[in-house]
Amino acid sequence: MPNQFFSTSGSLDESLGIRTGSVWRKTTLRMAFLALLCIGLPTLLEISAYRETVAQTRVDAREELNRLRVEIERQINRDVQLVRGMVSYVRVRPDLGQIEFDRLAAYLLSDDTNIIRNLALAKNLTLSHVYPLEGNASVIGVRYEDLTDQYPMVRKAVEENRIVIAGPVNLIQGGRGIIARFPVYRNTTETDGPALWGVASMVIDFERLLDTVKISQFTRRYDLALYQIDAGQMAETPFFGDGSMVGDDPITLDVSLIGTSWGISATPKNGWPKRSNRFWQTVAIALLAFSIGCYLIIVGMRFENALIQLAVQLETAKREADAARSVAESANRAKTQFLANMSHELRTPLNAIIGFSQIMIGGLLGRINNTKYEEYLKDILASSQHLLDVIGDILDITRVEAGEMELHEQNFTIRALVDASLRLTRSRADQKAQTVDISIPDDLPRIRADNRMLRQALMNLLSNSIKFTPEGGRITISAGLTAAQEMEIAVHDTGKGIAPEDLERIVEPFAQGRASSEIAYEGTGLGLSISKRMIDAHGGDLRIESELGKWTRVTIVLPASRVNPPEAVQETL
């Protein structure tokens, strides 16, 4: 047995290790899945949010830079229109002098925003008029053909007969400027068609233009460059800003000017966003979700381990209980066998004592003339009979516990059962002057049962009623069918009753319920227990009702299947 328990404990420990190992593996997999989920899902969300952030940043940048584009176009195109005014005037007054030109230029510049540096006329492509003359006098008499860097644009304006904007270029008088030139053609009598008079020009101060459009506000936030666009292609070198500072994938805008185009290329100072606006929020939520998930997984792991340990403990307890029950059953069988053997051994001498006592009391071999001896013999006979009853009860209970109770079923009436039981118990009731009433209908159907068991069970009930009912009391035996067609056989007495706390244990072996101390040591306490086992063997029930100090009612209930059996079986009692 110790080896068996040791091996069982070892197998349970091994089972516990396997189960807890499985929990750890599942926990590891859950942790890994949670980590992948908390990394993968936020990453996908961040990629989507990052694209949205970059797109929105580009939209905002384009809108902001578009304001710069519009302002440059407005300033330059508005002022360039002044050249058209000069051209119209010169066509009418081709021989105007410097004073007349000064008045014309002053009028045209009356609404100027101070970005126009000068207005000039170049008759026969030689600078002949300039306003204001102060600071620009050095250009008077300069021939365009001698300005190799500017002459191509002059020739282009003449050939195409349109306004051409050049620059910013380095000016003769110093500084940088944007020059707008428009050829002046007029009809003369000397030619068949319009003849070239010269060129009207306007110089816009480039630095003042940049200040006017507030480009510094944009360069604080953007790496920005301005390019000349020629034939739809942006020049390689910007005329403003450092092209190398402009980052990847810049915002590009076309500045549409009269006769030419510029390009704006810009990126934010720190480049485009490296992460979305919700990056840290996403990271925080992912970390929080991972922490909560880890907590729940750990709690679940602990709960599973606790369940496993509890299951192992229950299994251990069950195995130990089974082993203990097996030992107890073996001991009980040994006890039962011992009691049965001892009971048989005791009945033989008891029968001899009872027989010789009856012979001596009956005087079959001669009268005993000593009354005291006669009383002793009666005591010996009564005690021997009582001991024989006790031994009989012990034999019955041992048969019940050993599972040796076998039913020998017969058909019989309840009246025959009651009469047979009373024949063996009425004498004791008569000794106590007790009244025994019988209430059994004549048309009560028969039952099929083991008549010896039922008779013994009913005799036990009658014996208890006689024993616990005082002298002159009343005992009533009744029988009848219930609404469910069950057979009820009841024994009601006017005895001392049973205490409520004793009702549940009264049918246990050797248990007794006593209403007074005067009968405290009568009987073995096996009668009701034996009766209960016998009734249970029939599929019935034994019900006990009592009111302490007034009455007790014990009812045998037999199932409907045992009522009104077929007529083929002979009635026997």
Coordinates of C-alpha atoms in Angstrom, one line a residue:
M1 CA 0.0 0.0 0.0
P2 CA 2.8 2.6 0.8
N3 CA 4.4 1.9 -2.6
Q4 CA 1.0 2.4 -4.3
F5 CA 0.5 5.8 -2.6
F6 CA 4.1 6.8 -3.5
S7 CA 3.7 6.0 -7.2
T8 CA 0.4 7.8 -7.3
S9 CA 1.9 10.9 -5.7
G10 CA 4.7 10.7 -8.2
S11 CA 2.4 10.4 -11.2
L12 CA 0.3 13.3 -9.9
D13 CA 3.4 15.5 -9.5
E14 CA 4.4 14.6 -13.0
S15 CA 0.9 15.4 -14.3
L16 CA 1.0 18.8 -12.4
G17 CA 4.4 19.5 -14.1
I18 CA 3.0 18.7 -17.5
R19 CA -0.1 20.8 -17.1
T20 CA 1.7 23.8 -15.7
G21 CA 4.3 23.5 -18.5
S22 CA 1.5 23.6 -21.0
V23 CA 0.1 26.7 -19.3
W24 CA 3.5 28.4 -19.6
R25 CA 3.7 27.5 -23.3
K26 CA 0.3 28.9 -23.9
T27 CA 1.2 32.0 -21.9
T28 CA 4.3 32.5 -24.0
L29 CA 2.4 32.2 -27.2
R30 CA -0.3 34.6 -25.9
M31 CA 2.4 37.1 -25.0
A32 CA 4.1 36.7 -28.4
F33 CA 0.7 37.2 -30.2
L34 CA -0.1 40.2 -28.0
A35 CA 3.3 41.7 -28.8
L36 CA 2.8 41.2 -32.5
L37 CA -0.6 42.6 -32.3
C38 CA 0.5 45.7 -30.3
I39 CA 3.4 46.3 -32.7
G40 CA 1.8 45.4 -36.0
L41 CA -1.6 47.1 -35.6
P42 CA -0.1 50.4 -34.4
T43 CA 2.5 50.2 -37.2
L44 CA -0.2 50.0 -39.8
L45 CA -2.1 52.8 -38.1
E46 CA 1.1 54.9 -38.0
I47 CA 1.8 54.3 -41.7
S48 CA -1.7 55.4 -42.6
A49 CA -1.5 58.4 -40.2
Y50 CA 2.0 59.3 -41.4
R51 CA 0.8 59.4 -45.0
E52 CA -2.1 61.6 -44.0
T53 CA 0.2 63.9 -42.0
V54 CA 2.6 64.3 -44.9
A55 CA -0.3 64.9 -47.3
Q56 CA -1.8 67.5 -45.0
T57 CA 1.5 69.2 -44.4
R58 CA 2.1 69.4 -48.2
V59 CA -1.4 70.9 -48.6
D60 CA -0.7 73.5 -45.9
A61 CA 2.7 74.3 -47.4
R62 CA 1.2 74.6 -50.9
E63 CA -1.5 77.0 -49.7
E64 CA 1.0 79.1 -47.8
L65 CA 3.5 79.3 -50.7
N66 CA 0.7 80.0 -53.0
R67 CA 0.2 83.3 -51.2
L68 CA 3.8 84.2 -52.0
R69 CA 3.2 83.3 -55.7
V70 CA 0.1 85.4 -55.9
E71 CA 1.8 88.4 -54.3
I72 CA 4.8 88.2 -56.7
E73 CA 2.5 88.0 -59.7
R74 CA 0.4 90.9 -58.5
Q75 CA 3.4 93.2 -57.8
I76 CA 5.3 92.5 -61.0
N77 CA 2.4 92.3 -63.4
R78 CA 0.7 95.4 -62.1
D79 CA 3.9 97.5 -62.4
V80 CA 4.8 96.1 -65.8
Q81 CA 1.6 97.5 -67.2
L82 CA 3.1 100.9 -66.7
V83 CA 5.4 100.2 -69.7
R84 CA 2.4 100.0 -71.9
G85 CA 1.4 103.5 -70.9
M86 CA 4.9 104.8 -71.8
V87 CA 4.7 103.1 -75.2
S88 CA 1.3 104.6 -76.0
Y89 CA 2.6 108.1 -75.1
V90 CA 5.8 107.8 -77.1
R91 CA 3.9 106.7 -80.2
V92 CA 2.1 110.0 -80.1
R93 CA 5.0 112.1 -78.9
P94 CA 8.1 110.5 -80.3
D95 CA 10.3 113.7 -79.9
L96 CA 9.6 114.3 -76.2
G97 CA 12.4 115.8 -74.2
Q98 CA 13.7 114.8 -70.7
I99 CA 11.5 117.3 -68.9
E100 CA 8.3 116.0 -70.6
F101 CA 9.4 112.4 -69.9
D102 CA 10.0 113.3 -66.3
R103 CA 6.4 114.5 -66.0
L104 CA 5.1 111.4 -67.8
A105 CA 7.1 109.1 -65.5
A106 CA 6.2 110.9 -62.4
Y107 CA 2.5 110.6 -63.3
L108 CA 2.9 106.9 -64.1
L109 CA 4.6 106.3 -60.8
S110 CA 2.2 108.2 -58.6
D111 CA 0.7 105.0 -57.2
D112 CA 4.0 103.1 -57.0
T113 CA 4.9 101.0 -54.0
N114 CA 8.6 102.0 -54.3
I115 CA 9.7 98.8 -55.9
I116 CA 10.2 100.5 -59.3
R117 CA 13.7 101.8 -59.5
N118 CA 13.4 103.7 -62.8
L119 CA 11.6 104.1 -66.1
A120 CA 13.7 104.6 -69.3
L121 CA 13.4 105.1 -73.1
A122 CA 16.1 103.8 -75.5
K123 CA 15.6 105.6 -78.8
N124 CA 17.3 103.7 -81.6
L125 CA 18.3 101.1 -78.9
T126 CA 20.4 103.8 -77.1
L127 CA 19.3 104.9 -73.6
S128 CA 18.1 108.4 -74.1
H129 CA 15.6 109.1 -71.2
V130 CA 15.6 107.9 -67.6
Y131 CA 13.5 108.8 -64.6
P132 CA 14.5 109.6 -62.0
L133 CA 17.7 110.9 -63.4
E134 CA 19.3 111.1 -60.0
G135 CA 21.2 107.9 -59.4
N136 CA 20.6 106.7 -62.9
A137 CA 22.3 109.3 -65.0
S138 CA 25.2 106.9 -65.7
V139 CA 23.0 104.9 -68.1
I140 CA 22.3 107.8 -70.5
G141 CA 23.9 107.1 -73.8
V142 CA 24.5 103.4 -73.2
R143 CA 23.9 101.3 -76.3
Y144 CA 22.1 98.0 -75.8
E145 CA 24.3 96.4 -78.3
D146 CA 27.2 97.0 -75.9
L147 CA 25.5 95.2 -73.1
T148 CA 26.2 91.6 -74.1
D149 CA 24.3 90.2 -71.1
Q150 CA 21.1 92.2 -71.8
Y151 CA 21.1 92.6 -75.5
P152 CA 19.6 89.1 -76.3
M153 CA 16.5 90.0 -74.3
V154 CA 16.2 93.4 -76.0
R155 CA 16.5 91.8 -79.4
K156 CA 13.9 89.1 -78.4
A157 CA 11.4 91.9 -77.3
V158 CA 12.0 93.7 -80.6
E159 CA 11.7 90.6 -82.8
E160 CA 8.6 89.3 -81.0
N161 CA 7.1 92.7 -80.5
R162 CA 6.0 92.0 -76.9
I163 CA 7.0 92.7 -73.4
V164 CA 10.0 90.7 -72.2
I165 CA 11.0 90.5 -68.6
A166 CA 14.6 89.8 -67.8
G167 CA 16.4 89.2 -64.5
P168 CA 17.1 89.8 -61.9
V169 CA 20.3 91.1 -63.5
N170 CA 23.2 93.2 -62.2
L171 CA 22.5 96.8 -63.1
I172 CA 25.0 99.3 -64.5
Q173 CA 24.0 101.8 -61.8
G174 CA 24.5 99.1 -59.1
G175 CA 22.3 96.6 -57.4
R176 CA 20.0 93.9 -58.9
G177 CA 16.8 94.6 -60.8
I178 CA 14.1 93.0 -62.9
I179 CA 13.9 94.7 -66.3
A180 CA 10.7 94.8 -68.3
R181 CA 11.1 96.0 -72.0
F182 CA 8.5 96.7 -74.6
P183 CA 9.5 97.7 -78.2
V184 CA 8.0 101.0 -79.5
Y185 CA 6.9 100.8 -83.2
R186 CA 5.2 103.8 -84.9
N187 CA 4.0 104.4 -88.4
T188 CA 5.9 107.0 -90.5
T189 CA 5.7 108.4 -94.0
E190 CA 9.1 107.1 -94.7
T191 CA 8.2 103.4 -94.3
D192 CA 5.5 101.2 -95.6
G193 CA 4.7 99.8 -92.1
P194 CA 5.5 100.4 -88.5
A195 CA 9.1 101.4 -87.8
L196 CA 11.0 100.7 -84.7
W197 CA 11.4 103.8 -82.7
G198 CA 13.2 102.2 -79.7
V199 CA 12.5 100.4 -76.5
A200 CA 10.6 101.4 -73.3
S201 CA 11.8 99.8 -70.1
M202 CA 11.2 99.6 -66.4
V203 CA 13.5 98.4 -63.7
I204 CA 12.0 96.8 -60.6
D205 CA 14.4 96.8 -57.6
F206 CA 14.7 93.0 -56.8
E207 CA 15.5 93.5 -53.1
R208 CA 12.6 95.9 -52.6
L209 CA 10.3 93.4 -54.4
L210 CA 11.4 90.7 -52.0
D211 CA 10.7 92.9 -49.0
T212 CA 7.3 93.9 -50.4
V213 CA 6.2 90.4 -50.8
K214 CA 7.6 89.6 -47.3
I215 CA 9.6 86.7 -48.5
S216 CA 11.5 86.6 -45.2
Q217 CA 8.4 85.2 -43.5
F218 CA 8.6 82.3 -45.9
T219 CA 12.3 81.7 -45.7
R220 CA 12.1 81.4 -41.9
R221 CA 10.0 78.3 -42.3
Y222 CA 11.1 77.0 -45.7
D223 CA 14.2 76.3 -47.6
L224 CA 13.1 78.2 -50.7
A225 CA 14.6 79.0 -54.1
L226 CA 13.3 81.0 -57.1
Y227 CA 14.1 79.8 -60.6
Q228 CA 13.7 81.1 -64.2
I229 CA 11.5 78.9 -66.4
D230 CA 12.4 78.8 -70.0
A231 CA 10.4 76.7 -72.5
G232 CA 8.7 75.0 -69.7
Q233 CA 12.0 73.9 -68.0
M234 CA 13.2 75.2 -64.7
A235 CA 16.7 76.5 -64.8
E236 CA 19.3 74.5 -63.0
T237 CA 20.6 77.5 -60.9
P238 CA 18.2 79.6 -58.9
F239 CA 18.4 83.4 -59.0
F240 CA 17.3 83.5 -55.4
G241 CA 18.1 81.1 -52.6
D242 CA 20.3 78.0 -52.4
G243 CA 19.0 75.2 -54.5
S244 CA 21.1 72.7 -52.6
M245 CA 19.3 73.4 -49.4
V246 CA 15.9 72.5 -50.9
G247 CA 15.1 68.9 -49.8
D248 CA 13.6 66.0 -51.5
D249 CA 10.2 66.1 -53.1
P250 CA 9.8 69.9 -52.9
I251 CA 6.6 71.9 -53.5
T252 CA 6.9 73.6 -56.9
L253 CA 4.7 76.4 -58.1
D254 CA 4.8 78.4 -61.3
V255 CA 4.8 82.2 -61.1
S256 CA 3.1 83.5 -64.3
L257 CA 4.5 86.8 -65.3
I258 CA 3.9 88.9 -68.4
G259 CA 6.1 87.4 -71.0
T260 CA 7.9 84.9 -68.8
S261 CA 7.5 82.5 -65.8
W262 CA 9.3 81.9 -62.6
G263 CA 9.3 78.8 -60.5
I264 CA 9.1 78.4 -56.7
S265 CA 10.7 75.3 -55.1
A266 CA 10.5 74.8 -51.4
T267 CA 10.6 72.3 -48.6
P268 CA 10.1 72.8 -44.8
K269 CA 13.2 73.8 -42.9
N270 CA 13.3 70.5 -41.0
G271 CA 12.2 68.5 -44.0
W272 CA 8.9 66.7 -44.2
P273 CA 7.5 65.1 -41.1
K274 CA 9.3 62.0 -39.9
R275 CA 6.3 60.7 -38.1
S276 CA 2.6 61.3 -37.9
N277 CA 1.0 63.9 -35.6
R278 CA -0.5 61.0 -33.6
F279 CA 2.7 59.0 -33.3
W280 CA 3.3 59.4 -29.5
Q281 CA -0.5 59.0 -28.9
T282 CA -0.4 55.7 -30.8
V283 CA 2.7 54.6 -29.0
A284 CA 1.1 55.4 -25.6
I285 CA -2.1 53.5 -26.5
A286 CA -0.1 50.5 -27.8
L287 CA 2.0 50.4 -24.6
L288 CA -1.1 50.7 -22.5
A289 CA -2.9 48.0 -24.4
F290 CA 0.2 45.7 -24.1
S291 CA 0.4 46.4 -20.4
I292 CA -3.3 45.6 -19.9
G293 CA -3.0 42.5 -22.1
C294 CA 0.1 41.3 -20.2
Y295 CA -1.8 41.8 -16.9
L296 CA -4.8 39.9 -18.1
I297 CA -2.6 37.1 -19.5
I298 CA -0.7 36.8 -16.3
V299 CA -3.9 36.8 -14.2
G300 CA -5.3 34.1 -16.5
M301 CA -2.1 32.1 -16.2
R302 CA -2.3 32.2 -12.4
F303 CA -6.0 31.3 -12.5
E304 CA -5.3 28.3 -14.8
N305 CA -2.4 27.2 -12.6
A306 CA -4.7 27.5 -9.5
L307 CA -7.4 25.5 -11.3
I308 CA -4.8 22.8 -12.3
Q309 CA -3.4 22.7 -8.7
L310 CA -7.0 22.5 -7.4
A311 CA -7.8 19.7 -9.9
V312 CA -4.7 17.8 -8.9
Q313 CA -5.5 18.3 -5.2
L314 CA -9.1 17.1 -5.8
E315 CA -7.7 14.1 -7.8
T316 CA -5.3 13.3 -5.0
A317 CA -8.0 13.6 -2.4
K318 CA -10.3 11.4 -4.5
R319 CA -7.6 8.7 -4.8
E320 CA -6.9 8.9 -1.1
A321 CA -10.6 8.8 -0.3
D322 CA -11.0 5.8 -2.6
A323 CA -8.1 4.1 -0.9
A324 CA -9.4 4.9 2.5
R325 CA -12.9 3.8 1.5
S326 CA -11.4 0.5 0.2
V327 CA -9.6 0.0 3.5
A328 CA -12.8 0.9 5.4
E329 CA -14.9 -1.4 3.3
S330 CA -12.4 -4.2 3.9
A331 CA -12.5 -3.5 7.6
N332 CA -16.3 -3.3 7.6
R333 CA -16.5 -6.6 5.7
A334 CA -14.2 -8.2 8.3
K335 CA -16.3 -6.7 11.1
T336 CA -19.5 -7.9 9.5
Q337 CA -18.1 -11.4 9.1
F338 CA -16.8 -11.4 12.6
L339 CA -20.2 -10.3 14.0
A340 CA -22.0 -12.9 11.9
N341 CA -19.7 -15.7 13.1
M342 CA -19.9 -14.5 16.7
S343 CA -23.7 -14.3 16.5
H344 CA -24.0 -17.8 15.2
E345 CA -21.6 -19.0 17.9
L346 CA -23.7 -17.2 20.6
R347 CA -27.1 -18.5 19.4
T348 CA -26.2 -22.1 20.1
P349 CA -25.6 -21.8 23.8
L350 CA -28.4 -19.3 24.1
N351 CA -30.9 -21.7 22.6
A352 CA -29.8 -24.3 25.2
I353 CA -30.2 -21.8 28.0
I354 CA -33.7 -20.7 26.8
G355 CA -34.7 -24.4 26.3
F356 CA -33.6 -25.5 29.7
S357 CA -35.1 -22.4 31.4
Q358 CA -38.5 -23.2 29.8
I359 CA -38.3 -26.8 30.9
M360 CA -37.5 -25.8 34.5
I361 CA -40.2 -23.1 34.6
G362 CA -42.7 -25.6 33.1
G363 CA -41.8 -28.2 35.7
L364 CA -41.4 -30.9 33.2
L365 CA -38.8 -32.7 35.4
G366 CA -40.4 -31.6 38.6
R367 CA -41.5 -28.5 40.4
I368 CA -39.1 -26.0 42.0
N369 CA -40.4 -25.4 45.5
N370 CA -38.4 -22.2 45.9
T371 CA -40.2 -19.1 44.6
K372 CA -37.0 -17.1 44.5
Y373 CA -35.5 -19.7 42.1
E374 CA -38.5 -19.5 39.9
E375 CA -38.1 -15.7 39.6
Y376 CA -34.4 -16.1 38.8
L377 CA -35.3 -18.6 36.1
K378 CA -37.8 -16.2 34.6
D379 CA -35.2 -13.5 34.6
I380 CA -32.7 -15.8 32.9
L381 CA -35.3 -16.7 30.3
A382 CA -36.3 -13.1 29.6
S383 CA -32.6 -12.0 29.4
S384 CA -31.8 -14.9 27.1
Q385 CA -34.7 -14.1 24.8
H386 CA -33.7 -10.5 24.8
L387 CA -30.1 -11.4 24.0
L388 CA -31.3 -13.7 21.2
D389 CA -33.3 -10.9 19.7
V390 CA -30.2 -8.7 19.8
I391 CA -28.2 -11.3 18.1
G392 CA -30.9 -11.7 15.5
D393 CA -30.9 -8.0 14.8
I394 CA -27.1 -8.1 14.5
L395 CA -27.4 -10.9 12.0
D396 CA -30.0 -9.0 10.0
I397 CA -27.9 -5.8 9.9
T398 CA -24.8 -7.7 8.9
R399 CA -26.6 -9.3 6.0
V400 CA -27.9 -5.9 4.9
E401 CA -24.4 -4.3 5.0
A402 CA -22.9 -7.3 3.3
G403 CA -25.4 -6.9 0.4
E404 CA -26.8 -10.4 1.0
M405 CA -30.4 -9.2 1.3
E406 CA -32.3 -11.1 -1.4
L407 CA -36.0 -10.7 -2.0
H408 CA -38.3 -13.7 -2.2
E409 CA -41.5 -12.1 -3.5
Q410 CA -45.0 -13.4 -3.0
N411 CA -48.5 -12.0 -3.4
F412 CA -50.4 -11.4 -0.1
T413 CA -52.9 -9.0 1.5
I414 CA -52.1 -6.3 3.9
R415 CA -54.6 -7.8 6.4
A416 CA -52.8 -11.1 6.4
L417 CA -49.5 -9.3 7.0
V418 CA -50.9 -7.3 9.9
D419 CA -52.5 -10.3 11.6
A420 CA -49.3 -12.4 11.3
S421 CA -47.3 -9.5 12.9
L422 CA -49.8 -9.0 15.7
R423 CA -49.8 -12.7 16.7
L424 CA -46.1 -12.4 17.7
T425 CA -46.4 -9.0 19.4
R426 CA -49.9 -8.7 20.9
S427 CA -48.9 -10.5 24.1
R428 CA -46.5 -7.7 25.0
A429 CA -49.2 -5.1 24.3
D430 CA -51.6 -7.0 26.6
Q431 CA -49.0 -7.0 29.4
K432 CA -49.0 -3.2 29.3
A433 CA -52.8 -3.0 28.9
Q434 CA -52.4 -1.2 25.6
T435 CA -55.2 -1.0 23.1
V436 CA -54.4 -2.1 19.5
D437 CA -56.8 -0.9 16.8
I438 CA -56.7 -2.0 13.2
S439 CA -58.1 0.2 10.3
I440 CA -57.7 -1.6 7.0
P441 CA -60.4 -1.5 4.2
D442 CA -61.7 -4.9 3.1
D443 CA -61.3 -4.0 -0.6
L444 CA -57.6 -3.0 -0.3
P445 CA -55.7 -4.7 -3.2
R446 CA -52.9 -7.2 -2.6
I447 CA -49.2 -6.4 -2.8
R448 CA -46.2 -8.3 -4.1
A449 CA -43.2 -8.3 -1.8
D450 CA -41.0 -10.4 0.4
N451 CA -43.5 -11.3 3.2
R452 CA -40.8 -12.3 5.7
M453 CA -39.0 -9.0 5.4
L454 CA -42.2 -6.9 5.5
R455 CA -43.5 -8.9 8.5
Q456 CA -40.2 -8.4 10.3
A457 CA -40.2 -4.6 9.4
L458 CA -43.8 -4.3 10.7
M459 CA -43.0 -6.3 13.8
N460 CA -40.1 -3.9 14.5
L461 CA -42.4 -1.0 14.2
L462 CA -45.0 -2.6 16.5
S463 CA -42.3 -3.6 19.0
N464 CA -41.1 0.0 19.1
S465 CA -44.6 1.4 19.6
I466 CA -45.3 -1.1 22.4
K467 CA -42.0 -0.4 24.0
F468 CA -42.3 3.5 24.0
T469 CA -46.1 3.7 24.6
P470 CA -46.9 3.8 28.3
E471 CA -49.4 1.4 30.0
G472 CA -52.9 2.0 28.9
G473 CA -51.9 3.7 25.7
R474 CA -53.3 3.2 22.2
I475 CA -51.7 1.8 19.1
T476 CA -53.4 2.1 15.7
I477 CA -52.5 0.1 12.6
S478 CA -53.9 1.5 9.3
A479 CA -53.4 1.0 5.6
G480 CA -54.6 2.6 2.4
L481 CA -53.8 3.8 -1.1
T482 CA -52.5 7.3 -1.9
A483 CA -53.5 9.3 -4.9
A484 CA -50.4 8.0 -6.7
Q485 CA -51.6 4.4 -6.0
E486 CA -48.8 3.8 -3.5
M487 CA -49.5 1.5 -0.6
E488 CA -49.1 3.0 2.9
I489 CA -49.0 0.9 6.1
A490 CA -48.9 3.1 9.2
V491 CA -48.3 2.4 12.9
H492 CA -49.5 5.3 15.1
D493 CA -49.0 5.3 18.9
T494 CA -49.7 7.7 21.8
G495 CA -46.2 7.3 23.2
K496 CA -43.7 9.8 24.4
G497 CA -42.7 10.9 20.8
I498 CA -39.3 11.7 19.3
A499 CA -37.4 14.9 19.7
P500 CA -37.1 16.8 16.3
E501 CA -33.3 16.7 16.4
D502 CA -33.5 12.8 16.6
L503 CA -35.8 12.3 13.6
E504 CA -33.1 12.3 11.0
R505 CA -30.7 10.0 12.8
I506 CA -33.3 7.6 14.3
V507 CA -32.9 5.2 11.4
E508 CA -29.2 4.9 11.7
P509 CA -27.8 1.7 13.2
F510 CA -27.7 1.7 17.0
A511 CA -29.4 5.1 17.2
Q512 CA -32.2 5.6 19.7
G513 CA -34.6 8.4 20.4
R514 CA -35.9 8.4 24.0
A515 CA -38.5 10.5 25.6
S516 CA -37.7 9.5 29.1
S517 CA -34.8 8.0 31.1
E518 CA -36.8 5.0 32.2
I519 CA -36.3 3.2 28.9
A520 CA -32.9 4.5 28.2
Y521 CA -31.2 1.1 28.0
E522 CA -33.9 -1.1 26.3
G523 CA -33.2 -2.4 22.8
T524 CA -30.2 -2.2 20.5
G525 CA -31.3 0.7 18.3
L526 CA -31.2 -1.6 15.2
G527 CA -35.0 -2.1 14.6
L528 CA -35.7 1.0 12.6
S529 CA -32.4 0.8 10.7
I530 CA -33.2 -2.8 9.7
S531 CA -36.8 -1.9 8.7
K532 CA -35.6 1.0 6.6
R533 CA -33.1 -1.2 4.7
M534 CA -35.8 -3.8 4.1
I535 CA -38.3 -1.2 2.8
D536 CA -35.6 0.4 0.6
A537 CA -34.9 -3.0 -0.9
H538 CA -38.5 -3.0 -2.1
G539 CA -38.1 0.5 -3.7
G540 CA -40.2 2.0 -1.0
D541 CA -39.7 4.5 1.8
L542 CA -40.0 4.7 5.6
R543 CA -41.4 8.0 6.9
I544 CA -41.4 9.0 10.5
E545 CA -43.5 11.8 12.1
S546 CA -43.7 12.7 15.7
E547 CA -44.7 15.3 18.3
L548 CA -42.6 15.1 21.4
G549 CA -44.6 14.0 24.4
K550 CA -47.8 13.2 22.4
W551 CA -47.5 10.7 19.5
T552 CA -45.4 9.0 16.8
R553 CA -46.4 7.8 13.4
V554 CA -44.2 5.5 11.3
T555 CA -45.4 4.8 7.7
I556 CA -44.2 2.1 5.3
V557 CA -44.7 3.3 1.7
L558 CA -44.6 0.8 -1.1
P559 CA -44.4 1.9 -4.8
A560 CA -47.4 1.5 -7.1
S561 CA -45.6 -1.2 -9.0
R562 CA -46.0 -3.5 -6.1
V563 CA -49.8 -2.9 -5.7
N564 CA -52.5 -5.2 -7.2
P565 CA -50.1 -7.8 -8.8
P566 CA -51.3 -10.5 -11.2
E567 CA -53.5 -13.2 -9.8
A568 CA -51.2 -16.1 -11.0
V569 CA -49.1 -16.1 -7.9
Q570 CA -50.4 -18.0 -4.9
E571 CA -50.9 -15.9 -1.7
T572 CA -48.7 -17.1 1.1
L573 CA -47.9 -15.9 4.6

